[in-house]
mmCIF file of C-alpha atoms in Angstrom:
data_model
loop_
_atom_site.group_PDB
_atom_site.id
_atom_site.type_symbol
_atom_site.label_atom_id
_atom_site.label_comp_id
_atom_site.label_asym_id
_atom_site.label_seq_id
_atom_site.Cartn_x
_atom_site.Cartn_y
_atom_site.Cartn_z
ATOM 1 C CA MET Y 56 72.204 77.803 -35.902
ATOM 2 C CA VAL Y 57 70.372 74.436 -36.101
ATOM 3 C CA ASP Y 58 66.626 74.309 -36.870
ATOM 4 C CA VAL Y 59 64.340 73.072 -34.633
ATOM 5 C CA GLY Y 60 62.584 71.261 -37.188
ATOM 6 C CA ASP Y 61 65.422 69.509 -38.277
ATOM 7 C CA LEU Y 62 65.988 67.890 -35.069
ATOM 8 C CA ASN Y 63 62.488 66.577 -34.498
ATOM 9 C CA ALA Y 64 62.699 64.903 -38.596
ATOM 10 C CA PHE Y 65 66.123 63.595 -37.288
ATOM 11 C CA LEU Y 66 64.869 62.335 -33.764
ATOM 12 C CA ALA Y 67 61.384 61.070 -36.215
ATOM 13 C CA VAL Y 68 63.147 58.757 -38.153
ATOM 14 C CA ALA Y 69 65.777 56.954 -35.705
ATOM 15 C CA GLU Y 70 62.793 56.364 -33.451
ATOM 16 C CA ARG Y 71 61.197 54.714 -36.540
ATOM 17 C CA GLY Y 72 64.515 53.089 -38.359
ATOM 18 C CA SER Y 73 62.717 54.639 -41.674
ATOM 19 C CA PHE Y 74 62.219 57.651 -43.774
ATOM 20 C CA ARG Y 75 59.009 56.429 -45.230
ATOM 21 C CA GLY Y 76 57.735 55.498 -41.152
ATOM 22 C CA ALA Y 77 58.278 58.865 -40.042
ATOM 23 C CA ALA Y 78 56.461 60.687 -42.581
ATOM 24 C CA ARG Y 79 53.389 58.918 -42.342
ATOM 25 C CA ARG Y 80 53.885 59.330 -38.668
ATOM 26 C CA LEU Y 81 54.755 63.107 -39.108
ATOM 27 C CA ASN Y 82 51.877 63.575 -42.576
ATOM 28 C CA VAL Y 83 55.477 64.689 -44.768
ATOM 29 C CA SER Y 84 57.265 63.696 -47.448
ATOM 30 C CA ALA Y 85 59.714 60.745 -47.129
ATOM 31 C CA SER Y 86 61.800 63.398 -49.276
ATOM 32 C CA GLY Y 87 61.620 66.070 -47.075
ATOM 33 C CA LEU Y 88 62.315 64.493 -44.022
ATOM 34 C CA SER Y 89 65.712 63.017 -46.318
ATOM 35 C CA GLU Y 90 66.870 66.609 -46.822
ATOM 36 C CA ALA Y 91 66.335 67.782 -43.016
ATOM 37 C CA VAL Y 92 68.708 64.794 -41.731
ATOM 38 C CA ARG Y 93 71.312 65.929 -44.552
ATOM 39 C CA ARG Y 94 71.063 69.561 -43.674
ATOM 40 C CA LEU Y 95 71.261 68.676 -40.030
ATOM 41 C CA GLU Y 96 74.319 66.212 -40.558
ATOM 42 C CA SER Y 97 76.058 69.050 -42.540
ATOM 43 C CA LYS Y 98 75.628 71.892 -40.439
ATOM 44 C CA LEU Y 99 76.949 69.634 -37.448
ATOM 45 C CA GLY Y 100 79.389 67.924 -39.553
ATOM 46 C CA ILE Y 101 78.550 64.603 -38.689
ATOM 47 C CA ARG Y 102 77.050 61.545 -39.831
ATOM 48 C CA LEU Y 103 74.420 60.705 -37.549
ATOM 49 C CA LEU Y 104 72.512 58.327 -39.403
ATOM 50 C CA HIS Y 105 73.668 54.875 -41.173
ATOM 51 C CA ARG Y 106 71.279 53.950 -44.185
ATOM 52 C CA THR Y 107 70.434 51.361 -46.129
ATOM 53 C CA THR Y 108 68.283 49.814 -48.726
ATOM 54 C CA ARG Y 109 66.446 47.725 -45.503
ATOM 55 C CA SER Y 110 66.830 50.107 -42.648
ATOM 56 C CA VAL Y 111 68.301 53.277 -41.029
ATOM 57 C CA VAL Y 112 70.095 52.954 -37.799
ATOM 58 C CA ALA Y 113 71.778 55.915 -35.472
ATOM 59 C CA THR Y 114 75.415 56.485 -35.590
ATOM 60 C CA GLU Y 115 77.361 56.204 -32.752
ATOM 61 C CA ALA Y 116 77.554 59.888 -32.611
ATOM 62 C CA GLY Y 117 73.644 59.933 -33.747
ATOM 63 C CA ALA Y 118 72.701 57.724 -30.695
ATOM 64 C CA ARG Y 119 74.299 60.542 -28.241
ATOM 65 C CA LEU Y 120 72.439 63.034 -29.600
ATOM 66 C CA ILE Y 121 69.596 61.113 -29.395
ATOM 67 C CA GLU Y 122 69.646 60.561 -25.428
ATOM 68 C CA ARG Y 123 70.253 64.318 -24.897
ATOM 69 C CA LEU Y 124 67.435 65.302 -27.923
ATOM 70 C CA ARG Y 125 64.141 63.618 -26.321
ATOM 71 C CA PRO Y 126 64.491 65.561 -23.052
ATOM 72 C CA ALA Y 127 65.157 68.549 -24.476
ATOM 73 C CA LEU Y 128 62.205 68.543 -27.215
ATOM 74 C CA ALA Y 129 59.818 67.417 -24.804
ATOM 75 C CA GLU Y 130 60.682 70.333 -22.578
ATOM 76 C CA VAL Y 131 60.509 72.592 -25.193
ATOM 77 C CA GLU Y 132 57.076 70.853 -26.174
ATOM 78 C CA ALA Y 133 56.251 71.617 -23.087
ATOM 79 C CA ALA Y 134 56.469 75.267 -22.725
ATOM 80 C CA LEU Y 135 54.681 75.399 -26.375
ATOM 81 C CA GLU Y 136 51.955 73.510 -24.366
ATOM 82 C CA VAL Y 137 51.714 75.778 -21.385
ATOM 83 C CA VAL Y 138 51.122 78.947 -24.019
ATOM 84 C CA ASP Y 139 48.355 77.088 -25.230
ATOM 85 C CA THR Y 140 46.329 76.593 -22.267
ATOM 86 C CA PHE Y 141 45.872 80.564 -22.470
ATOM 87 C CA ARG Y 142 43.662 79.630 -25.862
ATOM 88 C CA ASP Y 143 39.829 79.804 -25.423
ATOM 89 C CA ARG Y 144 39.784 76.140 -26.771
ATOM 90 C CA PRO Y 145 41.822 73.495 -26.722
ATOM 91 C CA ALA Y 146 43.443 72.460 -30.061
ATOM 92 C CA GLY Y 147 45.779 69.876 -31.671
ATOM 93 C CA THR Y 148 45.769 66.342 -32.554
ATOM 94 C CA LEU Y 149 45.131 63.741 -29.978
ATOM 95 C CA ARG Y 150 46.758 59.961 -30.588
ATOM 96 C CA LEU Y 151 45.884 57.072 -29.196
ATOM 97 C CA ASN Y 152 46.743 53.507 -29.213
ATOM 98 C CA VAL Y 153 43.708 51.612 -27.948
ATOM 99 C CA PRO Y 154 42.585 47.387 -28.191
ATOM 100 C CA VAL Y 155 40.550 46.637 -30.783
ATOM 101 C CA VAL Y 156 37.617 45.838 -27.964
ATOM 102 C CA ALA Y 157 38.085 49.761 -27.256
ATOM 103 C CA ALA Y 158 37.808 50.727 -30.412
ATOM 104 C CA ARG Y 159 34.801 48.383 -31.000
ATOM 105 C CA LEU Y 160 32.731 49.091 -27.815
ATOM 106 C CA ILE Y 161 34.010 51.745 -25.926
ATOM 107 C CA LEU Y 162 35.247 54.673 -28.277
ATOM 108 C CA PRO Y 163 31.826 54.727 -30.231
ATOM 109 C CA ALA Y 164 30.513 56.035 -27.279
ATOM 110 C CA ILE Y 165 32.487 58.660 -26.296
ATOM 111 C CA VAL Y 166 34.327 60.243 -29.285
ATOM 112 C CA PRO Y 167 31.451 61.337 -31.618
ATOM 113 C CA ASP Y 168 30.497 64.017 -28.624
ATOM 114 C CA PHE Y 169 34.092 65.214 -27.494
ATOM 115 C CA LEU Y 170 35.011 66.168 -30.744
ATOM 116 C CA ALA Y 171 31.695 67.653 -31.102
ATOM 117 C CA ARG Y 172 32.231 69.929 -27.835
ATOM 118 C CA TYR Y 173 36.366 70.195 -29.185
ATOM 119 C CA PRO Y 174 36.013 71.015 -33.017
ATOM 120 C CA ASP Y 175 39.544 71.997 -33.179
ATOM 121 C CA ILE Y 176 40.760 68.883 -32.109
ATOM 122 C CA THR Y 177 41.899 65.960 -34.263
ATOM 123 C CA LEU Y 178 41.553 62.420 -32.933
ATOM 124 C CA GLU Y 179 43.707 59.866 -34.484
ATOM 125 C CA VAL Y 180 43.221 55.935 -33.322
ATOM 126 C CA ALA Y 181 45.410 53.212 -33.249
ATOM 127 C CA ALA Y 182 43.325 50.158 -32.962
ATOM 128 C CA GLU Y 183 46.107 46.743 -31.459
ATOM 129 C CA ASP Y 184 45.772 44.649 -29.169
ATOM 130 C CA ASP Y 185 49.868 44.190 -28.823
ATOM 131 C CA PHE Y 186 51.508 46.224 -25.448
ATOM 132 C CA ILE Y 187 53.814 48.777 -26.873
ATOM 133 C CA ASP Y 188 55.971 51.789 -25.216
ATOM 134 C CA LEU Y 189 53.667 54.614 -26.011
ATOM 135 C CA VAL Y 190 56.483 57.273 -25.677
ATOM 136 C CA ALA Y 191 58.289 55.297 -28.516
ATOM 137 C CA ALA Y 192 55.483 54.997 -30.386
ATOM 138 C CA GLY Y 193 54.190 58.586 -30.834
ATOM 139 C CA PHE Y 194 51.066 58.245 -29.037
ATOM 140 C CA ASP Y 195 49.822 61.020 -26.228
ATOM 141 C CA ALA Y 196 47.833 57.726 -24.031
ATOM 142 C CA GLY Y 197 46.472 54.471 -24.343
ATOM 143 C CA ILE Y 198 43.565 52.304 -23.391
ATOM 144 C CA ARG Y 199 44.583 48.951 -21.747
ATOM 145 C CA TYR Y 200 43.284 46.870 -18.368
ATOM 146 C CA ASP Y 201 44.903 47.224 -14.971
ATOM 147 C CA GLU Y 202 46.995 44.134 -15.269
ATOM 148 C CA ARG Y 203 48.980 45.619 -18.420
ATOM 149 C CA LEU Y 204 49.641 49.256 -16.898
ATOM 150 C CA GLU Y 205 53.045 50.550 -16.222
ATOM 151 C CA ARG Y 206 53.238 51.832 -12.858
ATOM 152 C CA ASP Y 207 54.873 55.025 -13.465
ATOM 153 C CA MET Y 208 51.171 55.901 -15.604
ATOM 154 C CA ILE Y 209 48.188 57.869 -14.170
ATOM 155 C CA ALA Y 210 45.699 55.384 -15.514
ATOM 156 C CA VAL Y 211 42.057 56.886 -15.672
ATOM 157 C CA PRO Y 212 38.395 55.124 -15.852
ATOM 158 C CA ILE Y 213 36.831 54.542 -19.075
ATOM 159 C CA GLY Y 214 33.529 52.856 -20.165
ATOM 160 C CA PRO Y 215 32.201 50.191 -17.977
ATOM 161 C CA ARG Y 216 33.914 49.251 -14.690
ATOM 162 C CA VAL Y 217 32.785 45.852 -14.908
ATOM 163 C CA GLN Y 218 33.251 43.070 -17.782
ATOM 164 C CA ARG Y 219 32.667 39.312 -18.151
ATOM 165 C CA SER Y 220 33.991 37.192 -20.988
ATOM 166 C CA ALA Y 221 31.047 35.208 -22.441
ATOM 167 C CA THR Y 222 31.496 31.868 -23.663
ATOM 168 C CA ALA Y 223 28.651 31.168 -26.561
ATOM 169 C CA ALA Y 224 27.919 28.321 -29.416
ATOM 170 C CA ALA Y 225 25.432 27.967 -32.309
ATOM 171 C CA PRO Y 226 22.219 26.170 -31.526
ATOM 172 C CA ALA Y 227 23.169 24.061 -33.895
ATOM 173 C CA TYR Y 228 26.899 23.316 -32.888
ATOM 174 C CA LEU Y 229 25.070 22.522 -29.270
ATOM 175 C CA ALA Y 230 22.677 20.002 -31.292
ATOM 176 C CA ARG Y 231 25.544 18.165 -32.730
ATOM 177 C CA LYS Y 232 27.705 17.896 -30.195
ATOM 178 C CA GLY Y 233 26.147 18.959 -26.621
ATOM 179 C CA ARG Y 234 26.250 21.747 -24.419
ATOM 180 C CA PRO Y 235 29.212 21.779 -21.686
ATOM 181 C CA GLU Y 236 27.833 21.426 -18.417
ATOM 182 C CA HIS Y 237 31.311 22.497 -16.798
ATOM 183 C CA PRO Y 238 34.182 24.365 -18.168
ATOM 184 C CA GLU Y 239 36.737 21.324 -18.688
ATOM 185 C CA ASP Y 240 33.712 19.532 -20.492
ATOM 186 C CA LEU Y 241 35.350 22.340 -23.417
ATOM 187 C CA LEU Y 242 38.138 20.244 -23.590
ATOM 188 C CA SER Y 243 36.009 17.098 -25.442
ATOM 189 C CA HIS Y 244 34.388 20.012 -27.566
ATOM 190 C CA SER Y 245 35.513 22.338 -30.915
ATOM 191 C CA CYS Y 246 36.894 25.549 -29.931
ATOM 192 C CA LEU Y 247 37.924 28.563 -31.623
ATOM 193 C CA THR Y 248 40.772 30.382 -29.891
ATOM 194 C CA GLY Y 249 43.242 32.603 -30.098
ATOM 195 C CA ARG Y 250 47.035 33.810 -29.545
ATOM 196 C CA PHE Y 251 48.369 37.306 -28.165
ATOM 197 C CA GLY Y 252 50.906 39.037 -30.373
ATOM 198 C CA SER Y 253 53.989 36.807 -28.794
ATOM 199 C CA GLY Y 254 52.698 33.552 -29.538
ATOM 200 C CA ALA Y 255 51.638 32.364 -26.142
ATOM 201 C CA VAL Y 256 47.353 30.975 -25.745
ATOM 202 C CA LEU Y 257 45.022 32.703 -24.673
ATOM 203 C CA ILE Y 258 43.172 31.253 -21.943
ATOM 204 C CA TRP Y 259 39.970 30.651 -20.954
ATOM 205 C CA GLU Y 260 39.401 31.620 -17.151
ATOM 206 C CA PHE Y 261 36.339 30.998 -15.492
ATOM 207 C CA GLU Y 262 34.909 30.922 -11.784
ATOM 208 C CA ARG Y 263 31.979 30.147 -9.920
ATOM 209 C CA ASP Y 264 31.499 30.310 -5.898
ATOM 210 C CA GLY Y 265 34.764 30.790 -5.567
ATOM 211 C CA GLU Y 266 36.443 28.224 -7.672
ATOM 212 C CA ILE Y 267 38.641 29.126 -10.743
ATOM 213 C CA VAL Y 268 38.836 26.807 -13.556
ATOM 214 C CA ARG Y 269 41.191 27.491 -16.703
ATOM 215 C CA VAL Y 270 41.468 25.780 -19.808
ATOM 216 C CA GLU Y 271 43.516 26.220 -22.397
ATOM 217 C CA PRO Y 272 41.124 25.362 -25.173
ATOM 218 C CA ARG Y 273 41.730 22.846 -28.530
ATOM 219 C CA GLY Y 274 39.706 23.241 -31.819
ATOM 220 C CA PRO Y 275 39.937 24.343 -35.770
ATOM 221 C CA LEU Y 276 40.279 27.973 -35.558
ATOM 222 C CA VAL Y 277 42.933 29.692 -34.100
ATOM 223 C CA ILE Y 278 43.195 33.674 -34.351
ATOM 224 C CA ARG Y 279 45.523 36.760 -33.602
ATOM 225 C CA THR Y 280 43.477 38.668 -30.852
ATOM 226 C CA GLY Y 281 42.524 41.596 -32.034
ATOM 227 C CA ALA Y 282 40.585 42.437 -35.303
ATOM 228 C CA THR Y 283 40.424 38.674 -36.510
ATOM 229 C CA ALA Y 284 37.759 38.331 -33.580
ATOM 230 C CA ASP Y 285 34.845 39.098 -36.136
ATOM 231 C CA LEU Y 286 36.559 36.003 -37.803
ATOM 232 C CA ALA Y 287 35.963 33.601 -35.163
ATOM 233 C CA VAL Y 288 32.308 35.091 -34.364
ATOM 234 C CA ASP Y 289 31.104 34.434 -37.913
ATOM 235 C CA ALA Y 290 32.757 30.398 -37.561
ATOM 236 C CA ALA Y 291 30.629 30.212 -34.229
ATOM 237 C CA ILE Y 292 27.534 31.529 -35.793
ATOM 238 C CA ALA Y 293 27.839 28.663 -38.762
ATOM 239 C CA GLY Y 294 28.095 26.520 -36.036
ATOM 240 C CA THR Y 295 32.380 25.931 -36.635
ATOM 241 C CA GLY Y 296 32.693 25.706 -32.505
ATOM 242 C CA ILE Y 297 32.629 27.327 -29.173
ATOM 243 C CA ILE Y 298 33.790 31.069 -28.528
ATOM 244 C CA HIS Y 299 34.898 33.305 -25.995
ATOM 245 C CA LEU Y 300 35.036 36.416 -26.215
ATOM 246 C CA PHE Y 301 33.582 39.884 -24.443
ATOM 247 C CA GLU Y 302 30.159 39.460 -23.312
ATOM 248 C CA ASP Y 303 29.285 43.285 -24.621
ATOM 249 C CA TRP Y 304 30.464 41.771 -28.418
ATOM 250 C CA LEU Y 305 28.587 38.768 -28.059
ATOM 251 C CA ARG Y 306 25.247 40.151 -26.720
ATOM 252 C CA PRO Y 307 23.346 41.248 -30.371
ATOM 253 C CA HIS Y 308 23.872 37.461 -31.746
ATOM 254 C CA PHE Y 309 22.301 36.462 -28.366
ATOM 255 C CA ALA Y 310 19.649 38.954 -29.067
ATOM 256 C CA ARG Y 311 18.975 37.497 -32.743
ATOM 257 C CA GLY Y 312 19.608 33.906 -31.650
ATOM 258 C CA THR Y 313 22.438 33.333 -33.635
ATOM 259 C CA LEU Y 314 24.459 32.142 -30.633
ATOM 260 C CA VAL Y 315 23.188 30.983 -27.697
ATOM 261 C CA PRO Y 316 24.676 31.306 -24.029
ATOM 262 C CA VAL Y 317 26.928 28.449 -22.341
ATOM 263 C CA LEU Y 318 28.511 28.622 -19.026
ATOM 264 C CA GLU Y 319 27.045 31.442 -18.415
ATOM 265 C CA PRO Y 320 27.242 30.894 -14.163
ATOM 266 C CA TRP Y 321 30.582 30.593 -14.756
ATOM 267 C CA TRP Y 322 31.221 33.604 -16.761
ATOM 268 C CA GLN Y 323 33.972 35.503 -14.900
ATOM 269 C CA PRO Y 324 33.516 39.342 -13.599
ATOM 270 C CA TYR Y 325 37.068 41.964 -14.306
ATOM 271 C CA SER Y 326 37.845 45.213 -13.896
ATOM 272 C CA GLY Y 327 37.110 47.104 -16.509
ATOM 273 C CA PRO Y 328 39.643 49.318 -18.887
ATOM 274 C CA PHE Y 329 41.529 52.870 -17.857
ATOM 275 C CA LEU Y 330 42.615 55.451 -20.176
ATOM 276 C CA TYR Y 331 46.404 55.578 -19.977
ATOM 277 C CA TYR Y 332 49.472 57.996 -19.929
ATOM 278 C CA PRO Y 333 52.816 59.095 -18.769
ATOM 279 C CA GLY Y 334 52.441 60.494 -15.433
ATOM 280 C CA ARG Y 335 56.415 62.419 -15.737
ATOM 281 C CA ARG Y 336 54.690 66.225 -16.922
ATOM 282 C CA LEU Y 337 51.484 67.936 -17.697
ATOM 283 C CA PRO Y 338 49.626 66.445 -20.385
ATOM 284 C CA PRO Y 339 48.769 68.444 -23.886
ATOM 285 C CA PRO Y 340 45.789 70.531 -23.920
ATOM 286 C CA PRO Y 341 43.733 67.887 -25.825
ATOM 287 C CA LEU Y 342 44.777 65.256 -24.162
ATOM 288 C CA ARG Y 343 43.745 67.268 -21.305
ATOM 289 C CA ALA Y 344 40.424 68.114 -22.414
ATOM 290 C CA PHE Y 345 40.068 64.086 -23.246
ATOM 291 C CA VAL Y 346 40.588 63.083 -19.569
ATOM 292 C CA ASP Y 347 38.244 66.107 -18.024
ATOM 293 C CA PHE Y 348 35.829 64.714 -20.634
ATOM 294 C CA ILE Y 349 35.890 61.155 -19.732
ATOM 295 C CA ARG Y 350 35.768 62.176 -16.167
ATOM 296 C CA SER Y 351 32.738 63.956 -16.483
ATOM 297 C CA ARG Y 352 31.103 61.453 -17.970
ATOM 298 C CA ARG Y 353 31.679 59.057 -14.623
ATOM 299 C CA PRO Y 354 28.379 58.874 -12.559
ATOM 300 C CA GLY Y 355 28.635 60.041 -9.242
#
């Protein structure tokens, strides 16, 4: 008989393309995973993975096994989750993939109360702004904005339902360079700009009285969207240039006077983020508890 644990180990290694990566994902040793895969290959009498010093790739037989194994193991997991619903309290691990702004501005108001209510649940959060395949990456759910949601996902509103991107600069910068009165004036200013992980430039979009203006800013600092946004904020406070970021992120600096709102009548509102997860099967108990918790906090 083939051990289900060995099958899970093989699948994790194949999906990660690395014994070390799979070991971190499963919180086990790489040597233990290597032994599990060797044991599985020995029982089946065929090599499933090509191993080199740089990568691990499924053989043709391994690839065919993966195709059939994923849905089969998903069904096993779903069957066990049905049993788990009979527990008094949901337990297990909930893995979320969220953008940096959600980790900074949304989850802090949610996570402590959720974990206090469900002490048997462990929450793992990865913050990154690049779009990923949730299932392939081993996450239960994610947080994204509606323009980046896949159509086969279930989406639940989380956090503020309306947000704005704010434009701001330090008083010293405005005293030195002057204050822009129209978004197109930004083209003659030093702007602290960003790029997505794909390399695409972050376009600044403004709206007033039905008029939409999109600006591709230029300036001395370009950041990768996400965690490096704090560097751009610090640079803006130091007077390096004009920044364009989530209003909630910049509001504390407005209150302290280290940054001053710029072009505020043009700040464009947009829909807030969503918690999303695959709709192909019942969510595991930790995710179901989180979804119910989020819904219970929504007004009305």
